[in-house]
CSV table of C-alpha atoms in Angstrom, one decimal:
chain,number,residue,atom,x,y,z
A,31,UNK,CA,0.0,0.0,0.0
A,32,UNK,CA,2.9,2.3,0.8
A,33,UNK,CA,4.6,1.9,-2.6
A,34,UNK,CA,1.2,2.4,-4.3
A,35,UNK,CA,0.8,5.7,-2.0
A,36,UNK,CA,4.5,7.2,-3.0
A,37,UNK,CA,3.8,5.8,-6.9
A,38,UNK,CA,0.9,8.1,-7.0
A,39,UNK,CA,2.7,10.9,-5.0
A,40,UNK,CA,5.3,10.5,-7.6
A,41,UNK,CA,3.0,10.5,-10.9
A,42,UNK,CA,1.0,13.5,-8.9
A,43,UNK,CA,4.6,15.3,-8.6
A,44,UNK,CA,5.3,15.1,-12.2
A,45,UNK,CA,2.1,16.4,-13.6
A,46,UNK,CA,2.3,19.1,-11.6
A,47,UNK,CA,5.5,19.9,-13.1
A,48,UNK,CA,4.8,19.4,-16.5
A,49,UNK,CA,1.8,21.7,-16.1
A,50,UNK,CA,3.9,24.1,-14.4
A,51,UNK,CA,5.8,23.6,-17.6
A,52,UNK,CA,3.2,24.1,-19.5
A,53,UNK,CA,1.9,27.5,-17.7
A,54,UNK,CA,5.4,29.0,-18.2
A,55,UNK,CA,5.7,28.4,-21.9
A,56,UNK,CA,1.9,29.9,-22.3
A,57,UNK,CA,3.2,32.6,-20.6
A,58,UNK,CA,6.6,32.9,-22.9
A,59,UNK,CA,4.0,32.3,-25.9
A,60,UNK,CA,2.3,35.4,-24.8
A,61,UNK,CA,5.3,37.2,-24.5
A,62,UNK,CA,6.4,36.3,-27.7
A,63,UNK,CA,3.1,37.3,-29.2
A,64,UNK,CA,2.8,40.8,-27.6
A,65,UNK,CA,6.7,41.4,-28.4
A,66,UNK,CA,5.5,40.5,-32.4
A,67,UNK,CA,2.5,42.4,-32.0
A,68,UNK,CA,4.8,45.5,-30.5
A,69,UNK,CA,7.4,45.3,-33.7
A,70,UNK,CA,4.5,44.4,-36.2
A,71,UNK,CA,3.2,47.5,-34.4
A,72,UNK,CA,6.2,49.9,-35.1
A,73,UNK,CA,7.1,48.7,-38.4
A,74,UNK,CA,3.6,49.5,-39.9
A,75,UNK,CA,4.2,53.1,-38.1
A,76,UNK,CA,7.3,53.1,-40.1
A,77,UNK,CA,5.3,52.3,-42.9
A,78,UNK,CA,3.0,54.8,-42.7
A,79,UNK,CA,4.9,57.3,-41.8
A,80,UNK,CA,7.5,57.2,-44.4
A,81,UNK,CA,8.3,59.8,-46.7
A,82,UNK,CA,9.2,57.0,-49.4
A,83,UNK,CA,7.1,54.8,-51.2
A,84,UNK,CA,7.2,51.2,-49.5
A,85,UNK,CA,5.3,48.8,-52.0
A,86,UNK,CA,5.4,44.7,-51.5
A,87,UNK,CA,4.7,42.6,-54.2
A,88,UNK,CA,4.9,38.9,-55.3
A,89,UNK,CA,7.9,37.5,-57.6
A,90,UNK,CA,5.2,38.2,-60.0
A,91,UNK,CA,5.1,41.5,-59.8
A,92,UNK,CA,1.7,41.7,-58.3
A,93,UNK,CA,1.4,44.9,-55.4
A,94,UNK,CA,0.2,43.5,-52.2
A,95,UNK,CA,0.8,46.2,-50.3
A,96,UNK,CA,1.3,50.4,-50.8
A,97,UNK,CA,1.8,53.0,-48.6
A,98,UNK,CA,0.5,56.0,-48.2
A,99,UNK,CA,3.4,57.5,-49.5
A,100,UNK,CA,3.1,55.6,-52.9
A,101,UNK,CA,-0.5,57.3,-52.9
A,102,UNK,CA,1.1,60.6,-52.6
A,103,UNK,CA,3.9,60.1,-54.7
A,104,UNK,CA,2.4,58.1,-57.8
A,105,UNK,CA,-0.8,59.2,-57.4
A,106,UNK,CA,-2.9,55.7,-57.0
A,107,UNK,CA,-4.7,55.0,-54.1
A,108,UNK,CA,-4.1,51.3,-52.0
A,109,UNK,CA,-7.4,49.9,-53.5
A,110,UNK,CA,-6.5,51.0,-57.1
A,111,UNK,CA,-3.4,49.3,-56.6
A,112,UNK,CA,-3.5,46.1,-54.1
A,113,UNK,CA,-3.4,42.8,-57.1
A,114,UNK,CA,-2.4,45.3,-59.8
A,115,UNK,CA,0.7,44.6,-61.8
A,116,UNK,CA,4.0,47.1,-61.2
A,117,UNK,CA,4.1,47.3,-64.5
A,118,UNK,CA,0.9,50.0,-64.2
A,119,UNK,CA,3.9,52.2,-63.0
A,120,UNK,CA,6.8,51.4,-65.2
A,121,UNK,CA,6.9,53.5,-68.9
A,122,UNK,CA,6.8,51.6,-71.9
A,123,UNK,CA,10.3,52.0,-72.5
A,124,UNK,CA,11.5,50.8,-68.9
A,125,UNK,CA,9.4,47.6,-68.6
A,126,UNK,CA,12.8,45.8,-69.2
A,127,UNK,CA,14.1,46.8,-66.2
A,128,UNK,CA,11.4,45.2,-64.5
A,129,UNK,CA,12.7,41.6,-65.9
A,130,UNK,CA,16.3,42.2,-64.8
A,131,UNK,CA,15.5,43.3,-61.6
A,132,UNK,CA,13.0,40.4,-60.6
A,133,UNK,CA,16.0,38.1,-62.0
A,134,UNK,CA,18.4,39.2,-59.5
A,135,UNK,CA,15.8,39.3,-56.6
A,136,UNK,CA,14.9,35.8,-57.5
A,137,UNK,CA,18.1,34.6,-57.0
A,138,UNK,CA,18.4,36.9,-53.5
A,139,UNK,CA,20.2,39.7,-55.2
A,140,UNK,CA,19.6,43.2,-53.3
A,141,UNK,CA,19.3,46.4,-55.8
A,142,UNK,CA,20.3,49.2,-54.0
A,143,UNK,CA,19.7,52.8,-55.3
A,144,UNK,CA,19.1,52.3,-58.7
A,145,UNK,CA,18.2,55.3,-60.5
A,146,UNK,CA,15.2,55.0,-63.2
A,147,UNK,CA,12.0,56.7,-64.2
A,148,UNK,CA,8.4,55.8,-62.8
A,149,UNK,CA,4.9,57.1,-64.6
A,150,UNK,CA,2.1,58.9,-61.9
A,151,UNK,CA,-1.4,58.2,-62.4
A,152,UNK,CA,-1.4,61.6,-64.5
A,153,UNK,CA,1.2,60.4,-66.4
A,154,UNK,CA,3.9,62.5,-65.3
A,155,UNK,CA,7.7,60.7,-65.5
A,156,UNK,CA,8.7,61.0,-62.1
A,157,UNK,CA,12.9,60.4,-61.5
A,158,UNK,CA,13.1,57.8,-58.3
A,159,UNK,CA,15.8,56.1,-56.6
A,160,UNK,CA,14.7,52.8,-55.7
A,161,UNK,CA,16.2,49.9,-53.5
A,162,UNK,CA,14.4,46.6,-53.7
A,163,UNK,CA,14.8,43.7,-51.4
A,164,UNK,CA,14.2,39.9,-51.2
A,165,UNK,CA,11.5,39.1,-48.6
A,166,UNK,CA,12.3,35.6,-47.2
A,167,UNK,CA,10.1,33.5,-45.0
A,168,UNK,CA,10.9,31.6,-41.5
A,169,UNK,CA,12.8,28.8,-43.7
A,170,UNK,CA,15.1,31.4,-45.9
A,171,UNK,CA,13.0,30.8,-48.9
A,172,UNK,CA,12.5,33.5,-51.0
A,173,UNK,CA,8.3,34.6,-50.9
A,174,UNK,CA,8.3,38.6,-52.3
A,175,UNK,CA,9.6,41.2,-53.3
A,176,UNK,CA,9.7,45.0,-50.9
A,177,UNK,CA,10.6,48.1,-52.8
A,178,UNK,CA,11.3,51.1,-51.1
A,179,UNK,CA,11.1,54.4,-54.3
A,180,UNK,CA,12.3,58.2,-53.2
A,181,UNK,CA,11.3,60.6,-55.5
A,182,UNK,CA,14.4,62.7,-56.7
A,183,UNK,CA,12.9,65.1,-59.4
A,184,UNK,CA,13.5,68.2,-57.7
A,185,UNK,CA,17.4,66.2,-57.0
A,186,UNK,CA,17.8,66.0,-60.8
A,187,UNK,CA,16.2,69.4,-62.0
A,188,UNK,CA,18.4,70.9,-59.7
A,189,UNK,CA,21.3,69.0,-61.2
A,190,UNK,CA,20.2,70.1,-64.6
A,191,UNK,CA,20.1,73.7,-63.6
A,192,UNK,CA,23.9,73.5,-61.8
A,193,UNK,CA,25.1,72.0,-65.2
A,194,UNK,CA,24.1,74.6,-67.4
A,195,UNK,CA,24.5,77.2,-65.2
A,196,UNK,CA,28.5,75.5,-65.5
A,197,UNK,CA,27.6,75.2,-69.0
A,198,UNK,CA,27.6,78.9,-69.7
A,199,UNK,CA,29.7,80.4,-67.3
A,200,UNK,CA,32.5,77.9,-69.1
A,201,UNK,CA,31.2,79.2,-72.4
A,202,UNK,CA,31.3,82.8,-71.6
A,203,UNK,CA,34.9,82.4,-69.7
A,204,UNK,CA,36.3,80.1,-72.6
A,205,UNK,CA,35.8,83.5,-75.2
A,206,UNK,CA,38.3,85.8,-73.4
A,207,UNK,CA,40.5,83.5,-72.7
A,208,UNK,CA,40.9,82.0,-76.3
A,209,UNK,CA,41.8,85.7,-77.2
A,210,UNK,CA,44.5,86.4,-74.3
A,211,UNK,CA,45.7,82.9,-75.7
A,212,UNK,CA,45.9,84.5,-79.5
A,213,UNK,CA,47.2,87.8,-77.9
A,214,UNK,CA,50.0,86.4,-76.0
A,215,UNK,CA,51.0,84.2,-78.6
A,216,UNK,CA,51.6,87.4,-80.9
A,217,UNK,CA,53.8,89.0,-78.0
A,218,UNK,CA,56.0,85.6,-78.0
A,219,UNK,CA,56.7,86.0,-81.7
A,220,UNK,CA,57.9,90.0,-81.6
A,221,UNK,CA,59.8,89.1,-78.2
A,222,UNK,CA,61.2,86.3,-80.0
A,223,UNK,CA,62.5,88.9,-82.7
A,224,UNK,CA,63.5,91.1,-80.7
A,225,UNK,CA,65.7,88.2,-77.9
A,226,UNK,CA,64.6,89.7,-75.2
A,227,UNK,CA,64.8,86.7,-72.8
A,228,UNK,CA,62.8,88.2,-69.7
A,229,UNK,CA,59.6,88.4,-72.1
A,230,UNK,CA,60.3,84.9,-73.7
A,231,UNK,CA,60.2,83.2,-71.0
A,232,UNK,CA,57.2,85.4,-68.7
A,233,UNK,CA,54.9,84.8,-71.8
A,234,UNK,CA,55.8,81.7,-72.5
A,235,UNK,CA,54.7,80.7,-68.9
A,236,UNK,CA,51.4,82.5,-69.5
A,237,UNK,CA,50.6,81.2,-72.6
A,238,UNK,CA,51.1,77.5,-70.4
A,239,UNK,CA,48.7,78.9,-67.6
A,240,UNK,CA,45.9,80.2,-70.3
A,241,UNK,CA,46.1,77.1,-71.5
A,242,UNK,CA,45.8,75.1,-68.6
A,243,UNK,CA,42.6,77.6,-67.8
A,244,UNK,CA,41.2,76.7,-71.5
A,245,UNK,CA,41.7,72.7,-70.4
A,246,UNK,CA,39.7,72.9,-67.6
A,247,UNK,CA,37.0,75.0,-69.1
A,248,UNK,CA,36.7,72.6,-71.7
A,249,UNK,CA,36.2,69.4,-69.2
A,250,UNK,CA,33.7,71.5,-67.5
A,251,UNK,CA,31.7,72.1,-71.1
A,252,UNK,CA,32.5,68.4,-72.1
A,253,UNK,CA,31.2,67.6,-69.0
A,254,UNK,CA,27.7,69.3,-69.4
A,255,UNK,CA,27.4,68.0,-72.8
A,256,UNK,CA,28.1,64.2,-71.8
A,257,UNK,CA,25.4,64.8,-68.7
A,258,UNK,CA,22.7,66.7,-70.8
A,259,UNK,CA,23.2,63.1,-73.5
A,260,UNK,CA,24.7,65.9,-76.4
A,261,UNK,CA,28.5,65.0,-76.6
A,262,UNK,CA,29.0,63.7,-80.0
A,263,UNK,CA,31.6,61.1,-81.0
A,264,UNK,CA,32.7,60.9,-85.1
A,265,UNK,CA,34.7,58.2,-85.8
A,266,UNK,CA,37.0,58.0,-88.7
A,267,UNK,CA,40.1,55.8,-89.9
A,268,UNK,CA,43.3,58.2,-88.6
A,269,UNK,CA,47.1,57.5,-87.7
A,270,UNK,CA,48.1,57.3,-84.5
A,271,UNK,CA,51.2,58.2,-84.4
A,272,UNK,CA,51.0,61.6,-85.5
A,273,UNK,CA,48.5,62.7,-82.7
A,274,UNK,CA,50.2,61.3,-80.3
A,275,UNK,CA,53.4,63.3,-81.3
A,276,UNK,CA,51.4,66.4,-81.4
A,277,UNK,CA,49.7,66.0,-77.6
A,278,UNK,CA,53.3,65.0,-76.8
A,279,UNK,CA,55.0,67.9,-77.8
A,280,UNK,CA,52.7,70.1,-76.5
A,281,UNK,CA,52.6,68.2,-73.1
A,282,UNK,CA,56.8,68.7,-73.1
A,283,UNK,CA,55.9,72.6,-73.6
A,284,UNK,CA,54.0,72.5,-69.9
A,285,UNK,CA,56.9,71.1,-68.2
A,286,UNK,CA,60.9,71.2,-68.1
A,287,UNK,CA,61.3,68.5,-65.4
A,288,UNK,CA,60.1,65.7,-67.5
A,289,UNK,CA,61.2,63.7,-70.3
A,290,UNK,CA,58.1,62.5,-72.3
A,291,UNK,CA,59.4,59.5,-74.6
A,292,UNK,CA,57.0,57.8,-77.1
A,293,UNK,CA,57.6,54.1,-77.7
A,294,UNK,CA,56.1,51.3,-80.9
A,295,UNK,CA,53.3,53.7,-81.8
A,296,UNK,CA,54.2,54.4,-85.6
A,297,UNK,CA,52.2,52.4,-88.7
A,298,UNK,CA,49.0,52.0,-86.4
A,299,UNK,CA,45.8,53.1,-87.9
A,300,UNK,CA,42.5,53.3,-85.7
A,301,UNK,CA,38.9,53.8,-86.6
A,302,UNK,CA,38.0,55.9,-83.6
A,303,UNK,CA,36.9,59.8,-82.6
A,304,UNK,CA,40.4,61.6,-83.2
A,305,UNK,CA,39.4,64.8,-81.0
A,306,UNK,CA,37.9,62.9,-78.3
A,307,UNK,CA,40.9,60.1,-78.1
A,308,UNK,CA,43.4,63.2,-78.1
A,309,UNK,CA,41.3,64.8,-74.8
A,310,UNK,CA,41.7,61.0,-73.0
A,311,UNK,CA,45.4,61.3,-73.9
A,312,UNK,CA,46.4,64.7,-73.5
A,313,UNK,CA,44.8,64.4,-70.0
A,314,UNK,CA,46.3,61.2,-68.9
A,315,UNK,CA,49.7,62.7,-70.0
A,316,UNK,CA,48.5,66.4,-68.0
A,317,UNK,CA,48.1,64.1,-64.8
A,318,UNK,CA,51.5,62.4,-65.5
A,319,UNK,CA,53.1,65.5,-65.0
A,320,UNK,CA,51.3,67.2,-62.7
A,321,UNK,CA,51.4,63.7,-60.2
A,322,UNK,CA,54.9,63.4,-60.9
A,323,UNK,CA,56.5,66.9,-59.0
A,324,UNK,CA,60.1,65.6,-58.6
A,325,UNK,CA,59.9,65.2,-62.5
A,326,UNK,CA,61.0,62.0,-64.0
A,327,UNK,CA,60.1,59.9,-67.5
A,328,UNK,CA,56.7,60.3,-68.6
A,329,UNK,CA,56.5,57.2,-71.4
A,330,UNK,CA,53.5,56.7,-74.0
A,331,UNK,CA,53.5,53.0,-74.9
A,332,UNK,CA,51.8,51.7,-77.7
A,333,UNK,CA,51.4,47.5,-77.9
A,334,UNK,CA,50.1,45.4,-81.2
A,335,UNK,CA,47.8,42.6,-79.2
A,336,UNK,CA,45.9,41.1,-82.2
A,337,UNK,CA,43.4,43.2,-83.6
A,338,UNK,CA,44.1,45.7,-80.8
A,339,UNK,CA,46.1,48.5,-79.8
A,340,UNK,CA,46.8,48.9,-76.2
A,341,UNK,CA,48.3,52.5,-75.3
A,342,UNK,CA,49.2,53.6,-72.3
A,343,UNK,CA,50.7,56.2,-70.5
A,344,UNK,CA,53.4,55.5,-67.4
A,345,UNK,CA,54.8,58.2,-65.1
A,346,UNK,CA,56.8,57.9,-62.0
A,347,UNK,CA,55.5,60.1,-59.9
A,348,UNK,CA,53.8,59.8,-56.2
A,349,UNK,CA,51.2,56.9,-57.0
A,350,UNK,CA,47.9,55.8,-55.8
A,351,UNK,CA,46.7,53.7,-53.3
A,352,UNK,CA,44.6,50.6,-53.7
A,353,UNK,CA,41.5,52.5,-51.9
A,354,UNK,CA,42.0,55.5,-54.6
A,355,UNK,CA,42.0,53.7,-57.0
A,356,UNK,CA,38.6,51.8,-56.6
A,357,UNK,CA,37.1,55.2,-57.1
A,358,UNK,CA,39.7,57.7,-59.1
A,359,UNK,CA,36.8,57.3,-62.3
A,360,UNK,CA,34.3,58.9,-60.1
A,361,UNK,CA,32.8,62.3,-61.0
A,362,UNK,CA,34.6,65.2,-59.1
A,363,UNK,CA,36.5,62.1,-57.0
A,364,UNK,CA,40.5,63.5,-55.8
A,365,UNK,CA,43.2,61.8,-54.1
A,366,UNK,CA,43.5,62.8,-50.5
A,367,UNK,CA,47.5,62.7,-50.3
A,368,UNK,CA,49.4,65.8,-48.7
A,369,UNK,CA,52.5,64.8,-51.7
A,370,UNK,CA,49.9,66.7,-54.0
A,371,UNK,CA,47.3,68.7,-52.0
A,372,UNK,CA,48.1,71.8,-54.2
A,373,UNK,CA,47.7,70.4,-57.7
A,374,UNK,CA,45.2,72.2,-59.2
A,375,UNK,CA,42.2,70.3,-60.6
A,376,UNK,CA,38.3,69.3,-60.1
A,377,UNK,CA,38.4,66.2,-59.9
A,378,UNK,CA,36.3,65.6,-64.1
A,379,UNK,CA,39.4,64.4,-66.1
A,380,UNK,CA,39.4,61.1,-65.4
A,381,UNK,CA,35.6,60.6,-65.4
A,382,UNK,CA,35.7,62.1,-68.7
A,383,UNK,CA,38.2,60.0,-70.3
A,384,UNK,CA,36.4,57.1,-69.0
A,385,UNK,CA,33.3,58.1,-70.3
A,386,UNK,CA,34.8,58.9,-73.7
A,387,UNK,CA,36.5,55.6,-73.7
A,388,UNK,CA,33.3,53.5,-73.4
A,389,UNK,CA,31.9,55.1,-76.3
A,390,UNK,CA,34.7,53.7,-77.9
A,391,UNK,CA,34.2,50.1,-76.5
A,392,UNK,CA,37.0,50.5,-74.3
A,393,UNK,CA,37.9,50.9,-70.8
A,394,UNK,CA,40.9,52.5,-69.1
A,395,UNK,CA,42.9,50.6,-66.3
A,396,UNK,CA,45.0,51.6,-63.6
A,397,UNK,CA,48.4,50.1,-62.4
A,398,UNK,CA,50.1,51.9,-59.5
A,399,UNK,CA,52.2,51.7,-56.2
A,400,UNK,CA,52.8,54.5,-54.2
A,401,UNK,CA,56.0,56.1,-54.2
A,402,UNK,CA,56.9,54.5,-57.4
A,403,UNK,CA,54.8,55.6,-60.1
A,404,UNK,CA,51.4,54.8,-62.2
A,405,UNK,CA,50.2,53.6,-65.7
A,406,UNK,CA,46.7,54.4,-67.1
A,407,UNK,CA,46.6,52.3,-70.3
A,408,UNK,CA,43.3,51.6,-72.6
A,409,UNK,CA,43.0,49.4,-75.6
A,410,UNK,CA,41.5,50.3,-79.5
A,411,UNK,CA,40.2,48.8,-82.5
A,412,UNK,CA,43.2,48.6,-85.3
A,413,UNK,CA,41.8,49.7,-88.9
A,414,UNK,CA,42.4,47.1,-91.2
A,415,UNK,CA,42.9,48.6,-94.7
């Protein structure tokens, strides 16, 4: 009887436990809940409250949700929207996008600030930044699609107004300049009759300055052409050489610390925009000497690789670090380094050549250490005859 007694007491023991058990995981449960309920809580304040537009949709591109902000924004209210495709947002000419982008998401890609254009329900092009995120479910698997879109119209017009404000103030500055350029170059020819070495050499170091001024100004107008879509390449079938000899000379002219040595360029013909390819050198060659103080060999290098022609432009001046040069094709980008913080520049010449390049089908490169020097090389088309 006594072992049945302290059986029971035991079995009695261990249900209450388990139920005490169980009364402390309802009581987590609960927790849990309210805790979810509190952050479901905030994040559809978030929501709300945004000034962005936060739309969900399917990997279909179906909306299954849209914020108020998407309402003010584009225009469409949640019920016009909710089950609608995105594509009621995209323009005709953009729907492509939409493919690519659900590509990469399907495959857990994040797109972060991509810069398009999206259509109100008025039909006004709106310019947006938009970031768009994989929405994943407890077990990683990919279920939707969130899309957060900031409307940067006013952004762009105000861009549009900076550049041709830069635009004319470049074109109105480039005028005078051109003629203190012609008049100085008439002084150098009398002084140069007359031997008067004082003059020679004063205007001939003017002449250098109004042309560095009449380089700049001409980045700053290429510049607002290549961001207004109006910069014009024409290709034609040239030799190589003797533009290369030309920017050359007139790069030795700038400086009397460097040697500037051409290498294997002669008897190469290019099909290619002979103005434009002359800016992308000529500004490689003004960086060589203008990143090299101490002076040094400034070498252009031209190399037959089958049907191309690789050039490029080596100095052995102060370098670039690795960090630099991830971003040295940037727009307005500099190198911080104290070696040069009083070269003159905006930061355009690079991002320029670059840009000039890929209308050529090309792309420049970058090789440098610091303290030893740098090479900025591109490759062309040869012309066949």
């Amino acid at each position: 009887m006594k072992e049945k007694l302290a059986h029971y007491e035991r079995e009695n023991y261990k249900l209450i436990q388990r139920v005490l058990e169980l009364e402390r995981s309802e009581i987590e449960l609960r927790k849990a809940a309210r805790s979810m309920e509190e952050k479901s809580a905030t994040l559809s304040a978030i929501i709300k409250s945004s000034d962005d537009a936060i739309v969900s949709k399917t990997l279909d591109g179906i909306i299954t949700s849209w914020n108020s902000s998407a309402e003010r924004i584009f225009g469409y209210n949640e019920q016009e929207m909710i089950g609608q495709p995105i594509l009621k947002i995209i323009p005709e000419d953009r729907q492509d996008e939409e493919v690519e982008i659900l590509s990469k998401l399907r495959r857990g890609i994040r797109v972060d600030h991509f810069e398009t254009k999206r259509l109100t329900k008025n039909g006004i092009l709106l310019d947006v930044s938009l970031t768009i995120s994989p929405v994943r479910n407890t077990a990683g698997a990919i279920i939707g699609l969130s899309k957060i879109a900031r409307d940067i119209s006013e952004k762009k017009l105000e861009e549009h107004r900076k550049h041709n404000f830069v635009a004319m103030v470049s074109h109105e500055l480039k005028t005078p300049l051109t003629a203190i350029t012609a008049y100085i170059q008439i002084l150098l020819q009398v002084s140069k009759k007359d031997s008067n070495p004082f003059y020679l050499t004063t205007l001939t170091r003017a002449e250098a300055q109004a042309k560095k001024m009449i380089s700049m100004i001409q980045d700053f107008l290429s510049l607002a052409r290549l961001e207004e879509g109006k910069i014009q390449i024409n290709k034609e079938k040239f030799e190589l050489h003797p533009l290369i000899k030309d920017l050359a000379e007139d790069a030795q002219f700038l400086t009397r610390k460097h040697t500037i040595n051409l290498v294997s360029c002669d008897n190469i013909w290019i099909y290619g925009d002979p103005e434009k390819l002359g800016h992308v050198i000529m500004n490689l060659l003004n960086n060589a000497i203008k990143y090299s103080p101490e002076g040094g060999a400034i070498t252009i290098h031209c190399e037959k690789q089958n049907d191309y022609i690789k050039i490029s432009v080596k100095d052995e001046g102060v370098g670039i670090s690795p960090i630099d040069q991830k971003r040295l094709f940037e727009r307005f980008y500099r190198v911080n380094n104290d070696k040069i913080k009083t070269v003159s520049g905006f930061g355009i010449g690079l991002y320029l050549a670059s840009e000039i390049l890929r209308f050529h089908d090309s792309k420049i490169q970058v090789e440098s250490q610091e303290g030893i020097g740098s090479i900025f090389s591109f490759s062309l088309n040869i012309h066949h005859s």
